[in-house]
PDB file of C-alpha atoms in Angstrom:
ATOM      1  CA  UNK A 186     -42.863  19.185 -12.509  1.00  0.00           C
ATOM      2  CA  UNK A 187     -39.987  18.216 -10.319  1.00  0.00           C
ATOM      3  CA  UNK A 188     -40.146  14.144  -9.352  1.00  0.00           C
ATOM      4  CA  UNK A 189     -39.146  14.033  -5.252  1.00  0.00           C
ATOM      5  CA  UNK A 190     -36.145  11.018  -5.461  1.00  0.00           C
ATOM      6  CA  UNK A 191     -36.236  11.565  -1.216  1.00  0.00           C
ATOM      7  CA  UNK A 192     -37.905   7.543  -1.168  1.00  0.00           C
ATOM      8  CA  UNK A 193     -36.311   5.816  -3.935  1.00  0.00           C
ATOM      9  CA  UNK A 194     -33.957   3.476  -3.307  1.00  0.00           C
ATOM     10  CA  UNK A 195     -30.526   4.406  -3.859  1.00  0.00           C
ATOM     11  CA  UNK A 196     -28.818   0.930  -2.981  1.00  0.00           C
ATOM     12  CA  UNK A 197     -26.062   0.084  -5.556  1.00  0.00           C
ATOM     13  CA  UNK A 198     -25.362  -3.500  -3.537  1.00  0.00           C
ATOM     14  CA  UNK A 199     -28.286  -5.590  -5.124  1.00  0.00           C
ATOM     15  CA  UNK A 200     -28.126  -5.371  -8.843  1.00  0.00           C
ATOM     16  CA  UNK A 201     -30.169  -7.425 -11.690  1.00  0.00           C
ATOM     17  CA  UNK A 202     -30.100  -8.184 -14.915  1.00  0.00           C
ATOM     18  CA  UNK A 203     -32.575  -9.548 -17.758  1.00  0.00           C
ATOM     19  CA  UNK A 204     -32.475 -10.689 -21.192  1.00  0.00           C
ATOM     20  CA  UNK A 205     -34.587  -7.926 -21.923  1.00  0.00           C
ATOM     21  CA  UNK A 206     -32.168  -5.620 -21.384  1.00  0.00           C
ATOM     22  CA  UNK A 207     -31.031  -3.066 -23.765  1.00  0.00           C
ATOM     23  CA  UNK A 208     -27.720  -4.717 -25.632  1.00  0.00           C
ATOM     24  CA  UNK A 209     -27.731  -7.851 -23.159  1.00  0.00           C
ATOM     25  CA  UNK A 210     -25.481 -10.418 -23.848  1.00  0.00           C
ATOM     26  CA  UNK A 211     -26.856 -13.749 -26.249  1.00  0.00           C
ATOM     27  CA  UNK A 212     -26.233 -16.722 -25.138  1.00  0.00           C
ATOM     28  CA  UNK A 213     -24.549 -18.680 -28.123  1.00  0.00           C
ATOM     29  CA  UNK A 214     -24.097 -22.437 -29.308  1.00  0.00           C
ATOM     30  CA  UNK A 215     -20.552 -23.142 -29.439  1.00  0.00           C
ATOM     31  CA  UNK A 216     -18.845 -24.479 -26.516  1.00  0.00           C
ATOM     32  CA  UNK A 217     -17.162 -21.217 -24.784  1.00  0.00           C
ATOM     33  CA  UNK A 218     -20.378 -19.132 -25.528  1.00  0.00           C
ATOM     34  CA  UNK A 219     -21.646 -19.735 -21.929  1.00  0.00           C
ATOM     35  CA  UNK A 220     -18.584 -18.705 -20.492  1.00  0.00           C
ATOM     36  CA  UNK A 221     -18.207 -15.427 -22.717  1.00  0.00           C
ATOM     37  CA  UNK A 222     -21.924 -14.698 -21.270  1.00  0.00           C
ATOM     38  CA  UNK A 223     -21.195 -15.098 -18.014  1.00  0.00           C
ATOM     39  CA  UNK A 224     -17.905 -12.623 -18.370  1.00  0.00           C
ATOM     40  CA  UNK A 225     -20.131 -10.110 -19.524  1.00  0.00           C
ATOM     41  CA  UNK A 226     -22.445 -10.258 -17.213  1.00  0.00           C
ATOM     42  CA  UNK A 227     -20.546 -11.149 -13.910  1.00  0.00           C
ATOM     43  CA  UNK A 228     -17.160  -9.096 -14.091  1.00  0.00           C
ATOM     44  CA  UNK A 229     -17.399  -6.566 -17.524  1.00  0.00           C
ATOM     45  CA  UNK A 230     -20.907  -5.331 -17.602  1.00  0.00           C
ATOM     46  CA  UNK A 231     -22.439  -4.274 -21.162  1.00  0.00           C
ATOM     47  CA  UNK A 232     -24.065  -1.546 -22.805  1.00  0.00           C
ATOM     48  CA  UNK A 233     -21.701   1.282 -22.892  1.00  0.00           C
ATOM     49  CA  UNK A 234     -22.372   4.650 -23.494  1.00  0.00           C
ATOM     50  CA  UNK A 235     -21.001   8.096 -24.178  1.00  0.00           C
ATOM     51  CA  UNK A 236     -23.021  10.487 -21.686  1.00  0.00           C
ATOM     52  CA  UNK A 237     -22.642  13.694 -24.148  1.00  0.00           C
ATOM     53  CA  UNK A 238     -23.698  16.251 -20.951  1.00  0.00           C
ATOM     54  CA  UNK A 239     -24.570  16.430 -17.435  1.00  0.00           C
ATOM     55  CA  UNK A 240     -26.921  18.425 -14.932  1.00  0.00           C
ATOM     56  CA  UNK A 241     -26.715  18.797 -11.557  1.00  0.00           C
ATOM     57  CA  UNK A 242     -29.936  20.130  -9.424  1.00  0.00           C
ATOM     58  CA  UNK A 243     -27.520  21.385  -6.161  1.00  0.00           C
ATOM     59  CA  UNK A 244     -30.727  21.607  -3.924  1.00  0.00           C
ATOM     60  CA  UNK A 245     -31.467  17.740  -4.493  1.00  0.00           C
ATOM     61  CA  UNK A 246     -28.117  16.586  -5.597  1.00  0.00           C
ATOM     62  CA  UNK A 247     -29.391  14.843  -8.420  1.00  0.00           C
ATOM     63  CA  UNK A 248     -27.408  14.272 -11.534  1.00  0.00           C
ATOM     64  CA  UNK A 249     -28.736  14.182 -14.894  1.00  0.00           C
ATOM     65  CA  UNK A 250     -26.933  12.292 -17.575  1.00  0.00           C
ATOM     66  CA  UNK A 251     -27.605  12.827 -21.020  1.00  0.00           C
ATOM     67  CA  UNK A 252     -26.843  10.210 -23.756  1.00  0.00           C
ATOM     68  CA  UNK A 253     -27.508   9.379 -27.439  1.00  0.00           C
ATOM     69  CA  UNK A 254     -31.490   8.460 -27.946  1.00  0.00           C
ATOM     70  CA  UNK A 255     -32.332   4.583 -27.275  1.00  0.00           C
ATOM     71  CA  UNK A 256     -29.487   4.283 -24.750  1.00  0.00           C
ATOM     72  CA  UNK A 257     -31.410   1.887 -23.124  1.00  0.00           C
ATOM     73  CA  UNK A 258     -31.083   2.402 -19.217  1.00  0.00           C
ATOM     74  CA  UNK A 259     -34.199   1.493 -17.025  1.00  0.00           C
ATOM     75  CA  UNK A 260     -35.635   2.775 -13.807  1.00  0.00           C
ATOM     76  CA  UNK A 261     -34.028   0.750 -11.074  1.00  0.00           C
ATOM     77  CA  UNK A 262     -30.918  -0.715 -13.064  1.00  0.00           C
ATOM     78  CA  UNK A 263     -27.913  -0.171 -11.898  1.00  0.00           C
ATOM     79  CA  UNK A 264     -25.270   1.335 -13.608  1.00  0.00           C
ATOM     80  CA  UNK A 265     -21.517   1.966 -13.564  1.00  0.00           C
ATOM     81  CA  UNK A 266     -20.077   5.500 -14.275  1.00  0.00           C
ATOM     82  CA  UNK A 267     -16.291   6.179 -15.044  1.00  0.00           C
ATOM     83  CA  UNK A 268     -13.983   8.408 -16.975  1.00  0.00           C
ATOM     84  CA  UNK A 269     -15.119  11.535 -14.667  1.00  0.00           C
ATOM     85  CA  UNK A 270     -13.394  14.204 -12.657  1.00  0.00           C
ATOM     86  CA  UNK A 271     -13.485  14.555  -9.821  1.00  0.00           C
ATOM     87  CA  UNK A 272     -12.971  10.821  -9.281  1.00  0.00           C
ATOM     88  CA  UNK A 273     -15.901  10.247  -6.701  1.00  0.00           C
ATOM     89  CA  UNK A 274     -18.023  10.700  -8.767  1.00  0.00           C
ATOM     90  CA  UNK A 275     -16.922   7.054 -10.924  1.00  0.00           C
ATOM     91  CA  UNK A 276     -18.983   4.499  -9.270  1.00  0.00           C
ATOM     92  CA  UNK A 277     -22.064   2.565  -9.223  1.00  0.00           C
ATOM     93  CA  UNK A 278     -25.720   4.318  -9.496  1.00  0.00           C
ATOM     94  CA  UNK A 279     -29.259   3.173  -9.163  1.00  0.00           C
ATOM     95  CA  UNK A 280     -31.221   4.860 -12.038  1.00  0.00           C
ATOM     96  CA  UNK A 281     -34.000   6.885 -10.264  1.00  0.00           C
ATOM     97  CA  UNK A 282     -35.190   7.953 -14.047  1.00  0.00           C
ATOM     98  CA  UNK A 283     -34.720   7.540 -17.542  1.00  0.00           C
ATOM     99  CA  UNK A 284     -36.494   8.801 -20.727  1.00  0.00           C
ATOM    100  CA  UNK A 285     -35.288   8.017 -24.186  1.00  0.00           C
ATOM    101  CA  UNK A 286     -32.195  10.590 -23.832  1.00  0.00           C
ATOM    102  CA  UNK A 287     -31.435  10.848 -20.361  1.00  0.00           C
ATOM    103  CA  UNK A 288     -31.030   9.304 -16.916  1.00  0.00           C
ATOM    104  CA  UNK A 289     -30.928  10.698 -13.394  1.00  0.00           C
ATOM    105  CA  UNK A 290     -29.354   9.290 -10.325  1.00  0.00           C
ATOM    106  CA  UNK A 291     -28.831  10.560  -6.633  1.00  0.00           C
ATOM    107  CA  UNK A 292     -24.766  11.336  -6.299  1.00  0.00           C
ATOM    108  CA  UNK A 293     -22.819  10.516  -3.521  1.00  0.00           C
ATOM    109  CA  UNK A 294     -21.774  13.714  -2.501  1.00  0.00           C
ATOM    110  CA  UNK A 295     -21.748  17.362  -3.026  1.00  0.00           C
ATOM    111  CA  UNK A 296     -20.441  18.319  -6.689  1.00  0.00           C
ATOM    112  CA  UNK A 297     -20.718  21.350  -8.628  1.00  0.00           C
ATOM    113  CA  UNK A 298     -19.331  20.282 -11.967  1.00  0.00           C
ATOM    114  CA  UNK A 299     -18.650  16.906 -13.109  1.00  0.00           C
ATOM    115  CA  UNK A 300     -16.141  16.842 -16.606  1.00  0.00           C
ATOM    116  CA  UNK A 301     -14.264  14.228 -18.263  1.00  0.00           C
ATOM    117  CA  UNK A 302     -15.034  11.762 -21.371  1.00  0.00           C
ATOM    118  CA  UNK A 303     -17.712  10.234 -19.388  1.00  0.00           C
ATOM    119  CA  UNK A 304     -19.224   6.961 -19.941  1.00  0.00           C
ATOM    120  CA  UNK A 305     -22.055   4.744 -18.469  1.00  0.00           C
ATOM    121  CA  UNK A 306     -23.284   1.144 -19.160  1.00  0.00           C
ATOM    122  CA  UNK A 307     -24.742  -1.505 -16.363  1.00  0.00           C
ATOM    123  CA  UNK A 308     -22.938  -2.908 -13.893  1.00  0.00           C
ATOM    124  CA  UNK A 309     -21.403  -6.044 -13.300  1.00  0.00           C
ATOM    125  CA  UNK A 310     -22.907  -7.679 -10.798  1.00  0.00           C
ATOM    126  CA  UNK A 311     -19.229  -7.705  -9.088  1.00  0.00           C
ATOM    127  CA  UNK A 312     -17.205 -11.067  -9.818  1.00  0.00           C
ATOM    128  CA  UNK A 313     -13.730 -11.508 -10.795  1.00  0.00           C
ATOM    129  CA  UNK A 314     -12.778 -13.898 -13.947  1.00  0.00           C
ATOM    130  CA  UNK A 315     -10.058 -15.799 -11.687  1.00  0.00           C
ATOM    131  CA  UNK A 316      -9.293 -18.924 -13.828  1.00  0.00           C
ATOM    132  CA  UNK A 317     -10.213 -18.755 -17.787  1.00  0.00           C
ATOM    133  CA  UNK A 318      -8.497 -21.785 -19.322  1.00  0.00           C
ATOM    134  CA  UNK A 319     -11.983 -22.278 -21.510  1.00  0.00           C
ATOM    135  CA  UNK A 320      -9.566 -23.036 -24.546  1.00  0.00           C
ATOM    136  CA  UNK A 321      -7.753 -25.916 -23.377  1.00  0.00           C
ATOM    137  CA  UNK A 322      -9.605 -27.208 -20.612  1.00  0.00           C
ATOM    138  CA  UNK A 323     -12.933 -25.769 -21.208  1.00  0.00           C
ATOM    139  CA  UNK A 324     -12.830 -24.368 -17.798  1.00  0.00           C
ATOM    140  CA  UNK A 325     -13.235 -21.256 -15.929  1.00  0.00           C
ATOM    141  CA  UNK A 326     -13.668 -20.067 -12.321  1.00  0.00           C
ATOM    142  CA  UNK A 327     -15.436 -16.692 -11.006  1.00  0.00           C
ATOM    143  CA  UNK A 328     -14.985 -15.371  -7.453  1.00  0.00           C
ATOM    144  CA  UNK A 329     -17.655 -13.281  -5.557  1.00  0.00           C
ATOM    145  CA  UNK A 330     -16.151 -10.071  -4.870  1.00  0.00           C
ATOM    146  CA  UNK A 331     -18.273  -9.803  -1.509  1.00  0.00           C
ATOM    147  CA  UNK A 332     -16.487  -9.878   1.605  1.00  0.00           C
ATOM    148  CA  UNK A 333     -19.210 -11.797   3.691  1.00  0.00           C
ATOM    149  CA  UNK A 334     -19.971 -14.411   1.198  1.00  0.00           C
ATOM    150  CA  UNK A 335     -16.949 -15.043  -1.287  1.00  0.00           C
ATOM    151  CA  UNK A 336     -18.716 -17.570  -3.484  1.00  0.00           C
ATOM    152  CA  UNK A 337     -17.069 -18.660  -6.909  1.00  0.00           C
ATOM    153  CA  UNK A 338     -18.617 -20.420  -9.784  1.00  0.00           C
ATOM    154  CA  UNK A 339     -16.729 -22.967 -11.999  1.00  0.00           C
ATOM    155  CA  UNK A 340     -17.374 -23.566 -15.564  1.00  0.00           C
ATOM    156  CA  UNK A 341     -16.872 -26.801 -17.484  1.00  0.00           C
ATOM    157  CA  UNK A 342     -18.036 -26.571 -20.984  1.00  0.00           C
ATOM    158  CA  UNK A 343     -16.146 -29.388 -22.588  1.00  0.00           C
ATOM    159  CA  UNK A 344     -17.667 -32.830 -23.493  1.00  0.00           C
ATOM    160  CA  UNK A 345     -17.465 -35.322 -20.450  1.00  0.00           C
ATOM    161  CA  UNK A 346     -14.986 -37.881 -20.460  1.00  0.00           C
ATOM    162  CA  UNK A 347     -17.922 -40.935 -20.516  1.00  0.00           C
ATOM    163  CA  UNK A 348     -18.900 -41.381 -24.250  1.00  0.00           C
ATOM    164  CA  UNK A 349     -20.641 -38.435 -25.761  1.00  0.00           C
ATOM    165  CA  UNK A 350     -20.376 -36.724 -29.010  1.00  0.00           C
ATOM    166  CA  UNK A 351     -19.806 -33.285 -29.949  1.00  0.00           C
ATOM    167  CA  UNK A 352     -22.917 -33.648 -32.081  1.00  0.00           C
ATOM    168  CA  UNK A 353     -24.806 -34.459 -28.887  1.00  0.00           C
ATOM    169  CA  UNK A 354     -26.802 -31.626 -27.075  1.00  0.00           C
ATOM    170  CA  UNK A 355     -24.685 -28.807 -25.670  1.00  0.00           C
ATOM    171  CA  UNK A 356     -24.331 -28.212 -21.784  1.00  0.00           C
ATOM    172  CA  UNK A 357     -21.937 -27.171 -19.119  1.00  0.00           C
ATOM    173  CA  UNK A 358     -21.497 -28.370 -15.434  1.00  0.00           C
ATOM    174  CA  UNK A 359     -21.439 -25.769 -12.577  1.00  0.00           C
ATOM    175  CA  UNK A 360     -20.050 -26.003 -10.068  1.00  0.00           C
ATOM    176  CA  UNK A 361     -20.327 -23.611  -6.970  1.00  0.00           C
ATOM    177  CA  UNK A 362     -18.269 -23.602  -3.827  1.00  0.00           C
ATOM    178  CA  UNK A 363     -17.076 -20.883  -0.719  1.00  0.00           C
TER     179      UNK A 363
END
């Protein structure tokens, strides 16, 4: 039975991401950890994977991608494909299904063949490390690669200058700003 993908949401733009996650980043207890986390999850993205084939239905234009078994996609993730030729086809892709092998998403545009040493894993959710001095000064900066709304985080995970002890509970400021 085929599944019709004509009223899923193909919107790459808003993007999530869960501790639950398949291979999601841990959150750690020495001072840089939260920094590290944020990396991952902001500007790298995790979870890569080798797609070993793909299949592409030319009525529906709908690609499917098959990987190694627990690759750990979810319907509705977003995901991040490169190493392909032809170049469009590298990009960001809402997964419209996913079993325990394979994943299909809606491409962009007409393609008959899709080669390369292809990989997948979830997508940043599109910042730029801009600042990473975490080792001296404990601090780093992230800029919002959206054009309407440029945001940037800062990062202070060092001990503040007022009396406390690195025995003391860990924490970081944060600081946001346009």
């Amino acid at each position: 039975m085929a599944i019709d993908f004509s009223q899923y949401n193909t919107d790459t733009d808003v993007r999530y991401i869960d501790y639950s996650m398949a291979k999601s980043p841990v959150l750690g207890t020495s001072r840089g950890d939260l920094v590290k986390l944020l990396k991952t999850v902001l500007v790298d993205g995790f979870n890569n994977q080798t797609v070993s084939s793909i299949t592409i239905d030319q009525t529906t234009n709908i690609a499917t991608l098959s990987m190694p078994i627990s690759h750990g996609f979810v319907f509705n993730q977003v995901i991040t494909i490169s190493g392909a030729s032809p170049e469009e086809f590298n990009g960001n892709y809402r997964v419209l299904y996913a079993d325990g092998t394979t994943v299909q998403i809606k491409l962009k545009s007409n393609v008959s063949s899709i080669s390369g040493t292809i990989s997948a894993k979830v997508a940043s959710l599109g910042y730029s490390l801009v600042y990473d001095d975490i080792t001296n000064t404990g601090t780093a900066c992230f800029k919002n690669s959206s054009q309407t709304s440029s945001a940037s985080l800062k990062i202070i995970d060092t001990l503040p200058p007022n009396g406390y002890y690195a025995t003391w509970a860990r924490f970081a400021r944060v600081g946001e700003g346009q």
